[in-house]
PDB file of C-alpha atoms in Angstrom:
ATOM      1  CA  MET A   1       5.803  -6.391   5.396  1.00 59.00           C
ATOM      2  CA  GLY A   2       6.996  -6.129   8.988  1.00 69.00           C
ATOM      3  CA  ILE A   3       5.987  -2.495   9.594  1.00 82.00           C
ATOM      4  CA  SER A   4       4.703  -1.360  13.014  1.00 90.00           C
ATOM      5  CA  ALA A   5       2.524   1.499  11.652  1.00 93.00           C
ATOM      6  CA  PHE A   6       1.604   3.155   8.357  1.00 92.00           C
ATOM      7  CA  GLY A   7       0.104   6.464   7.424  1.00 94.00           C
ATOM      8  CA  LEU A   8       0.160   9.833   5.715  1.00 95.00           C
ATOM      9  CA  ASN A   9       2.524  12.833   6.032  1.00 94.00           C
ATOM     10  CA  CYS A  10       2.324  16.285   4.481  1.00 90.00           C
ATOM     11  CA  SER A  11       0.446  17.029   1.216  1.00 84.00           C
ATOM     12  CA  ALA A  12      -2.827  18.030   2.875  1.00 90.00           C
ATOM     13  CA  GLY A  13      -4.531  19.609   5.866  1.00 94.00           C
ATOM     14  CA  PRO A  14      -6.448  17.591   8.491  1.00 96.00           C
ATOM     15  CA  GLU A  15      -9.783  17.669   6.637  1.00 95.00           C
ATOM     16  CA  GLN A  16      -8.364  16.430   3.345  1.00 94.00           C
ATOM     17  CA  MET A  17      -6.203  13.814   5.064  1.00 96.00           C
ATOM     18  CA  LEU A  18      -9.097  12.407   7.081  1.00 96.00           C
ATOM     19  CA  VAL A  19     -10.837  11.293   3.807  1.00 94.00           C
ATOM     20  CA  HIS A  20      -7.885   9.060   2.925  1.00 93.00           C
ATOM     21  CA  LEU A  21      -7.388   7.809   6.509  1.00 94.00           C
ATOM     22  CA  LYS A  22     -11.011   6.554   6.552  1.00 92.00           C
ATOM     23  CA  ARG A  23     -10.295   4.592   3.380  1.00 88.00           C
ATOM     24  CA  LEU A  24      -7.104   3.140   4.830  1.00 88.00           C
ATOM     25  CA  ARG A  25      -9.021   2.070   7.909  1.00 89.00           C
ATOM     26  CA  GLU A  26     -10.848  -0.582   5.865  1.00 84.00           C
ATOM     27  CA  PHE A  27      -7.576  -2.314   5.054  1.00 81.00           C
ATOM     28  CA  ALA A  28      -5.100  -1.448   7.839  1.00 84.00           C
ATOM     29  CA  ARG A  29      -3.756  -4.277   9.976  1.00 83.00           C
ATOM     30  CA  VAL A  30      -1.466  -1.888  11.894  1.00 91.00           C
ATOM     31  CA  PRO A  31      -2.078   1.474  13.590  1.00 94.00           C
ATOM     32  CA  LEU A  32      -2.262   4.487  11.309  1.00 96.00           C
ATOM     33  CA  ILE A  33      -0.158   7.632  11.361  1.00 97.00           C
ATOM     34  CA  ALA A  34      -1.425  11.170  10.621  1.00 97.00           C
ATOM     35  CA  LYS A  35       0.885  14.137  10.181  1.00 98.00           C
ATOM     36  CA  PRO A  36      -1.060  16.757   8.230  1.00 97.00           C
ATOM     37  CA  ASN A  37      -0.015  20.251   7.274  1.00 97.00           C
ATOM     38  CA  ALA A  38      -1.536  23.255   8.951  1.00 96.00           C
ATOM     39  CA  GLY A  39      -3.887  23.560   6.001  1.00 92.00           C
ATOM     40  CA  MET A  40      -2.973  24.079   2.405  1.00 90.00           C
ATOM     41  CA  PRO A  41      -0.139  26.479   1.560  1.00 89.00           C
ATOM     42  CA  GLN A  42      -0.907  29.834   0.016  1.00 90.00           C
ATOM     43  CA  ILE A  43       1.340  32.579  -1.301  1.00 92.00           C
ATOM     44  CA  VAL A  44       0.642  35.936   0.387  1.00 92.00           C
ATOM     45  CA  ASP A  45       2.917  38.888  -0.304  1.00 91.00           C
ATOM     46  CA  GLY A  46       5.503  36.573  -1.710  1.00 91.00           C
ATOM     47  CA  LYS A  47       5.552  34.301   1.353  1.00 91.00           C
ATOM     48  CA  THR A  48       4.141  30.823   1.935  1.00 91.00           C
ATOM     49  CA  VAL A  49       1.492  30.842   4.659  1.00 91.00           C
ATOM     50  CA  TYR A  50      -0.853  28.174   6.025  1.00 92.00           C
ATOM     51  CA  ASP A  51      -4.486  28.895   6.894  1.00 92.00           C
ATOM     52  CA  CYS A  52      -5.254  26.353   9.632  1.00 95.00           C
ATOM     53  CA  PRO A  53      -4.840  27.711  13.182  1.00 96.00           C
ATOM     54  CA  PRO A  54      -4.207  25.353  16.120  1.00 97.00           C
ATOM     55  CA  ASP A  55      -7.869  25.009  17.148  1.00 97.00           C
ATOM     56  CA  GLU A  56      -8.907  23.959  13.640  1.00 96.00           C
ATOM     57  CA  PHE A  57      -5.858  21.714  13.331  1.00 97.00           C
ATOM     58  CA  VAL A  58      -7.086  19.514  16.212  1.00 97.00           C
ATOM     59  CA  ALA A  59     -10.817  19.759  15.471  1.00 97.00           C
ATOM     60  CA  LEU A  60     -10.875  16.365  13.715  1.00 97.00           C
ATOM     61  CA  VAL A  61      -8.681  14.434  16.179  1.00 97.00           C
ATOM     62  CA  GLY A  62     -11.698  12.440  17.400  1.00 96.00           C
ATOM     63  CA  GLU A  63     -12.597  11.312  13.909  1.00 96.00           C
ATOM     64  CA  MET A  64      -8.969  10.403  13.194  1.00 97.00           C
ATOM     65  CA  LEU A  65      -8.943   8.286  16.364  1.00 96.00           C
ATOM     66  CA  ASP A  66     -12.083   6.511  15.118  1.00 94.00           C
ATOM     67  CA  ALA A  67     -10.340   5.920  11.781  1.00 94.00           C
ATOM     68  CA  GLY A  68      -7.583   4.025  13.578  1.00 94.00           C
ATOM     69  CA  VAL A  69      -4.912   6.729  13.909  1.00 96.00           C
ATOM     70  CA  ALA A  70      -2.550   6.063  16.836  1.00 96.00           C
ATOM     71  CA  VAL A  71       0.436   8.212  15.909  1.00 96.00           C
ATOM     72  CA  PHE A  72      -0.159  11.955  15.517  1.00 97.00           C
ATOM     73  CA  GLY A  73       2.093  14.784  14.431  1.00 97.00           C
ATOM     74  CA  GLY A  74       2.287  17.902  12.240  1.00 97.00           C
ATOM     75  CA  CYS A  75       4.089  18.746   9.077  1.00 96.00           C
ATOM     76  CA  CYS A  76       4.465  21.901   7.010  1.00 95.00           C
ATOM     77  CA  GLY A  77       3.120  25.067   8.611  1.00 95.00           C
ATOM     78  CA  THR A  78       2.658  23.583  12.084  1.00 97.00           C
ATOM     79  CA  THR A  79       4.160  25.429  15.042  1.00 96.00           C
ATOM     80  CA  GLY A  80       4.687  24.760  18.727  1.00 97.00           C
ATOM     81  CA  GLU A  81       1.167  25.980  19.287  1.00 98.00           C
ATOM     82  CA  HIS A  82      -0.249  23.401  16.908  1.00 97.00           C
ATOM     83  CA  ILE A  83       1.650  20.577  18.652  1.00 97.00           C
ATOM     84  CA  ALA A  84       0.623  21.852  22.102  1.00 98.00           C
ATOM     85  CA  ALA A  85      -2.998  21.863  20.995  1.00 98.00           C
ATOM     86  CA  LEU A  86      -2.588  18.404  19.590  1.00 97.00           C
ATOM     87  CA  SER A  87      -1.090  17.115  22.830  1.00 97.00           C
ATOM     88  CA  LYS A  88      -3.967  18.594  24.793  1.00 97.00           C
ATOM     89  CA  ALA A  89      -6.616  17.113  22.422  1.00 96.00           C
ATOM     90  CA  LEU A  90      -5.049  13.670  22.847  1.00 97.00           C
ATOM     91  CA  ASP A  91      -4.943  13.802  26.621  1.00 95.00           C
ATOM     92  CA  GLY A  92      -6.866  10.725  27.805  1.00 92.00           C
ATOM     93  CA  ALA A  93      -7.555   9.603  24.242  1.00 92.00           C
ATOM     94  CA  ARG A  94      -8.689   6.051  23.618  1.00 91.00           C
ATOM     95  CA  PHE A  95      -7.037   4.467  20.629  1.00 92.00           C
ATOM     96  CA  VAL A  96      -8.881   2.084  18.336  1.00 89.00           C
ATOM     97  CA  ARG A  97      -7.316  -1.296  17.542  1.00 86.00           C
ATOM     98  CA  PRO A  98      -6.891  -2.168  13.835  1.00 83.00           C
ATOM     99  CA  ALA A  99      -9.904  -4.047  12.555  1.00 81.00           C
ATOM    100  CA  PRO A 100      -9.629  -4.506   8.792  1.00 76.00           C
ATOM    101  CA  GLU A 101     -12.884  -5.210   7.018  1.00 74.00           C
ATOM    102  CA  HIS A 102     -11.291  -7.565   4.518  1.00 68.00           C
ATOM    103  CA  GLY A 103      -9.420  -9.882   6.862  1.00 67.00           C
ATOM    104  CA  ASP A 104     -10.686 -13.033   5.174  1.00 75.00           C
ATOM    105  CA  MET A 105      -9.328 -12.016   1.741  1.00 81.00           C
ATOM    106  CA  LEU A 106      -5.881 -12.073   0.147  1.00 84.00           C
ATOM    107  CA  PRO A 107      -4.676  -8.444  -0.171  1.00 83.00           C
ATOM    108  CA  ALA A 108      -2.878  -8.315  -3.513  1.00 86.00           C
ATOM    109  CA  SER A 109      -2.346  -5.137  -5.493  1.00 86.00           C
ATOM    110  CA  THR A 110      -1.201  -3.736  -8.792  1.00 82.00           C
ATOM    111  CA  GLU A 111       0.683  -0.455  -9.167  1.00 79.00           C
ATOM    112  CA  LYS A 112      -2.485   1.601  -8.740  1.00 79.00           C
ATOM    113  CA  GLU A 113      -5.205  -0.519  -7.169  1.00 80.00           C
ATOM    114  CA  PRO A 114      -5.611  -2.730  -4.085  1.00 80.00           C
ATOM    115  CA  MET A 115      -7.340  -6.004  -5.003  1.00 84.00           C
ATOM    116  CA  TYR A 116      -8.798  -8.549  -2.598  1.00 85.00           C
ATOM    117  CA  LEU A 117      -9.045 -12.169  -3.580  1.00 88.00           C
ATOM    118  CA  PRO A 118     -10.872 -15.077  -1.943  1.00 87.00           C
ATOM    119  CA  VAL A 119      -8.388 -17.498  -0.371  1.00 85.00           C
ATOM    120  CA  ASP A 120      -9.492 -20.177  -2.857  1.00 86.00           C
ATOM    121  CA  ALA A 121      -9.058 -17.945  -5.979  1.00 88.00           C
ATOM    122  CA  LYS A 122      -7.491 -19.691  -8.948  1.00 89.00           C
ATOM    123  CA  HIS A 123      -5.443 -18.406 -11.841  1.00 92.00           C
ATOM    124  CA  GLY A 124      -5.754 -19.477 -15.456  1.00 90.00           C
ATOM    125  CA  LYS A 125      -3.065 -20.828 -17.739  1.00 94.00           C
ATOM    126  CA  VAL A 126       0.464 -20.109 -16.531  1.00 96.00           C
ATOM    127  CA  LEU A 127       2.079 -17.744 -19.008  1.00 96.00           C
ATOM    128  CA  SER A 128       5.597 -18.373 -20.257  1.00 96.00           C
ATOM    129  CA  VAL A 129       7.874 -15.411 -20.813  1.00 96.00           C
ATOM    130  CA  THR A 130       8.797 -14.783 -24.455  1.00 95.00           C
ATOM    131  CA  ASN A 131       9.515 -11.727 -26.553  1.00 95.00           C
ATOM    132  CA  GLU A 132       5.777 -11.652 -27.243  1.00 95.00           C
ATOM    133  CA  LEU A 133       4.874 -11.370 -23.542  1.00 95.00           C
ATOM    134  CA  GLU A 134       2.957  -8.078 -24.142  1.00 95.00           C
ATOM    135  CA  ASP A 135       0.617  -9.801 -26.596  1.00 95.00           C
ATOM    136  CA  THR A 136       0.293 -12.846 -24.354  1.00 95.00           C
ATOM    137  CA  LEU A 137      -0.534 -10.634 -21.363  1.00 95.00           C
ATOM    138  CA  SER A 138      -3.056  -8.646 -23.356  1.00 94.00           C
ATOM    139  CA  ASP A 139      -4.908 -11.838 -24.278  1.00 94.00           C
ATOM    140  CA  ALA A 140      -4.788 -13.174 -20.715  1.00 93.00           C
ATOM    141  CA  LEU A 141      -6.094  -9.937 -19.228  1.00 93.00           C
ATOM    142  CA  ASP A 142      -9.166 -10.188 -21.456  1.00 93.00           C
ATOM    143  CA  THR A 143     -10.237 -13.460 -19.845  1.00 93.00           C
ATOM    144  CA  ASP A 144     -12.401 -13.879 -16.746  1.00 91.00           C
ATOM    145  CA  ASP A 145      -9.576 -15.391 -14.726  1.00 92.00           C
ATOM    146  CA  ALA A 146      -9.274 -13.880 -11.248  1.00 90.00           C
ATOM    147  CA  MET A 147      -5.551 -13.478 -11.517  1.00 93.00           C
ATOM    148  CA  ILE A 148      -2.592 -13.702 -13.918  1.00 94.00           C
ATOM    149  CA  ALA A 149       0.118 -16.296 -13.449  1.00 97.00           C
ATOM    150  CA  ILE A 150       3.586 -15.850 -15.048  1.00 98.00           C
ATOM    151  CA  LYS A 151       6.426 -18.389 -14.890  1.00 98.00           C
ATOM    152  CA  LEU A 152       9.894 -16.900 -14.452  1.00 98.00           C
ATOM    153  CA  SER A 153      12.796 -19.277 -15.111  1.00 95.00           C
ATOM    154  CA  GLY A 154      15.850 -17.013 -15.408  1.00 95.00           C
ATOM    155  CA  TRP A 155      17.302 -13.504 -15.581  1.00 96.00           C
ATOM    156  CA  ASP A 156      16.218 -12.911 -19.170  1.00 97.00           C
ATOM    157  CA  ASP A 157      12.633 -13.614 -18.114  1.00 97.00           C
ATOM    158  CA  VAL A 158      12.894 -10.970 -15.370  1.00 97.00           C
ATOM    159  CA  ASP A 159      14.152  -8.364 -17.862  1.00 97.00           C
ATOM    160  CA  ILE A 160      11.208  -8.989 -20.193  1.00 97.00           C
ATOM    161  CA  PHE A 161       8.786  -9.123 -17.246  1.00 97.00           C
ATOM    162  CA  ALA A 162      10.109  -5.752 -15.998  1.00 96.00           C
ATOM    163  CA  ASP A 163       9.357  -4.151 -19.375  1.00 96.00           C
ATOM    164  CA  CYS A 164       5.786  -5.542 -19.496  1.00 94.00           C
ATOM    165  CA  GLN A 165       4.601  -5.484 -15.869  1.00 92.00           C
ATOM    166  CA  TYR A 166       3.058  -2.036 -16.336  1.00 92.00           C
ATOM    167  CA  MET A 167       0.225  -3.730 -18.265  1.00 93.00           C
ATOM    168  CA  ILE A 168      -0.914  -5.902 -15.341  1.00 93.00           C
ATOM    169  CA  ASN A 169      -4.299  -4.806 -13.938  1.00 92.00           C
ATOM    170  CA  LYS A 170      -5.218  -8.048 -12.166  1.00 93.00           C
ATOM    171  CA  PRO A 171      -3.572  -9.731  -9.208  1.00 94.00           C
ATOM    172  CA  LEU A 172      -0.341 -11.446 -10.194  1.00 95.00           C
ATOM    173  CA  CYS A 173       0.909 -14.897  -9.201  1.00 97.00           C
ATOM    174  CA  ILE A 174       4.607 -15.467  -9.889  1.00 98.00           C
ATOM    175  CA  VAL A 175       5.566 -19.081 -10.598  1.00 98.00           C
ATOM    176  CA  CYS A 176       9.274 -19.554  -9.883  1.00 98.00           C
ATOM    177  CA  ASP A 177      11.686 -22.063  -8.338  1.00 96.00           C
ATOM    178  CA  ASP A 178      14.750 -19.792  -7.996  1.00 97.00           C
ATOM    179  CA  ALA A 179      14.796 -17.505  -4.969  1.00 97.00           C
ATOM    180  CA  ASP A 180      17.203 -14.988  -6.533  1.00 97.00           C
ATOM    181  CA  VAL A 181      15.145 -14.730  -9.717  1.00 98.00           C
ATOM    182  CA  LEU A 182      11.947 -14.427  -7.687  1.00 98.00           C
ATOM    183  CA  GLU A 183      13.430 -11.580  -5.592  1.00 98.00           C
ATOM    184  CA  SER A 184      14.540  -9.696  -8.706  1.00 97.00           C
ATOM    185  CA  ALA A 185      11.014  -9.951 -10.083  1.00 97.00           C
ATOM    186  CA  LEU A 186       9.496  -8.703  -6.832  1.00 97.00           C
ATOM    187  CA  ARG A 187      11.907  -5.817  -6.821  1.00 96.00           C
ATOM    188  CA  VAL A 188      10.717  -4.554 -10.200  1.00 95.00           C
ATOM    189  CA  TYR A 189       7.023  -5.417  -9.836  1.00 95.00           C
ATOM    190  CA  GLN A 190       5.028  -2.358  -8.776  1.00 92.00           C
ATOM    191  CA  GLY A 191       2.481  -4.231  -6.767  1.00 92.00           C
ATOM    192  CA  ARG A 192       2.028  -7.061  -4.271  1.00 93.00           C
ATOM    193  CA  ALA A 193       2.253 -10.532  -5.791  1.00 95.00           C
ATOM    194  CA  LEU A 194       1.251 -14.075  -4.875  1.00 96.00           C
ATOM    195  CA  TYR A 195       3.626 -17.038  -5.153  1.00 97.00           C
ATOM    196  CA  GLU A 196       3.404 -20.524  -6.521  1.00 96.00           C
ATOM    197  CA  GLY A 197       6.324 -22.963  -6.763  1.00 96.00           C
ATOM    198  CA  ALA A 198       8.590 -25.370  -4.945  1.00 95.00           C
ATOM    199  CA  LEU A 199      10.740 -22.993  -2.878  1.00 96.00           C
ATOM    200  CA  ASP A 200      11.052 -23.744   0.821  1.00 96.00           C
ATOM    201  CA  GLU A 201       9.369 -21.534   3.346  1.00 95.00           C
ATOM    202  CA  SER A 202      12.804 -20.522   4.685  1.00 95.00           C
ATOM    203  CA  ALA A 203      13.561 -18.914   1.338  1.00 96.00           C
ATOM    204  CA  LEU A 204      10.122 -17.306   1.032  1.00 96.00           C
ATOM    205  CA  LEU A 205       9.594 -15.719   4.439  1.00 95.00           C
ATOM    206  CA  PRO A 206      12.295 -13.048   4.004  1.00 94.00           C
ATOM    207  CA  LEU A 207      10.618 -12.102   0.721  1.00 95.00           C
ATOM    208  CA  CYS A 208       7.267 -11.913   2.457  1.00 93.00           C
ATOM    209  CA  ASP A 209       8.700  -9.479   4.997  1.00 89.00           C
ATOM    210  CA  LYS A 210      10.562  -7.356   2.444  1.00 91.00           C
ATOM    211  CA  TYR A 211       8.200  -7.331  -0.530  1.00 92.00           C
ATOM    212  CA  GLY A 212       4.829  -8.434   0.944  1.00 90.00           C
ATOM    213  CA  LEU A 213       4.877 -11.666  -1.071  1.00 93.00           C
ATOM    214  CA  ILE A 214       1.755 -13.749  -0.452  1.00 93.00           C
ATOM    215  CA  ILE A 215       2.378 -17.482  -0.066  1.00 91.00           C
TER     216      ILE A 215
END
């Protein structure tokens, strides 16, 4: 989608964040970012305090480097001492280039799950949008097809699709020949979709950059 780096900020201390960074490492095509808290917040005497001192804050820097992190920082609870310790720990560090383990697959996703497809994966019957789309989708999702294909022909189709897209738990291929309609569908779809249709590459590339459309 045109980003230079991607990562995690806040929400957890270094130990908890490392678990998720290692998972991201499998998929990341860009350097990762890590900006953990100084531990998890606790309320002591009515005040919010953090339980991770500077030496513990940087103890996992080596493992984060191995996980592909190239941009480091600190969030809630970190102080000048934490950042100074981080700078010292990174002195002379060797950064690891992104090396996704699934580079030969198509990285689609639904709202909640990443899904990797072989480049030759096929969809089943292309679904037309009607007022019964929920029922149609339910039947299609029960098949063994690797992905769902939905044809969008106009704005009414996008409205119905927007109401039903929450059901989709397989990779989605959008079949559409109108760039504006396609973009509207991508805007409401909470995932990363594939494309099939007659639109020129010049119309599709901006949508690839903005929405991660796979063509």
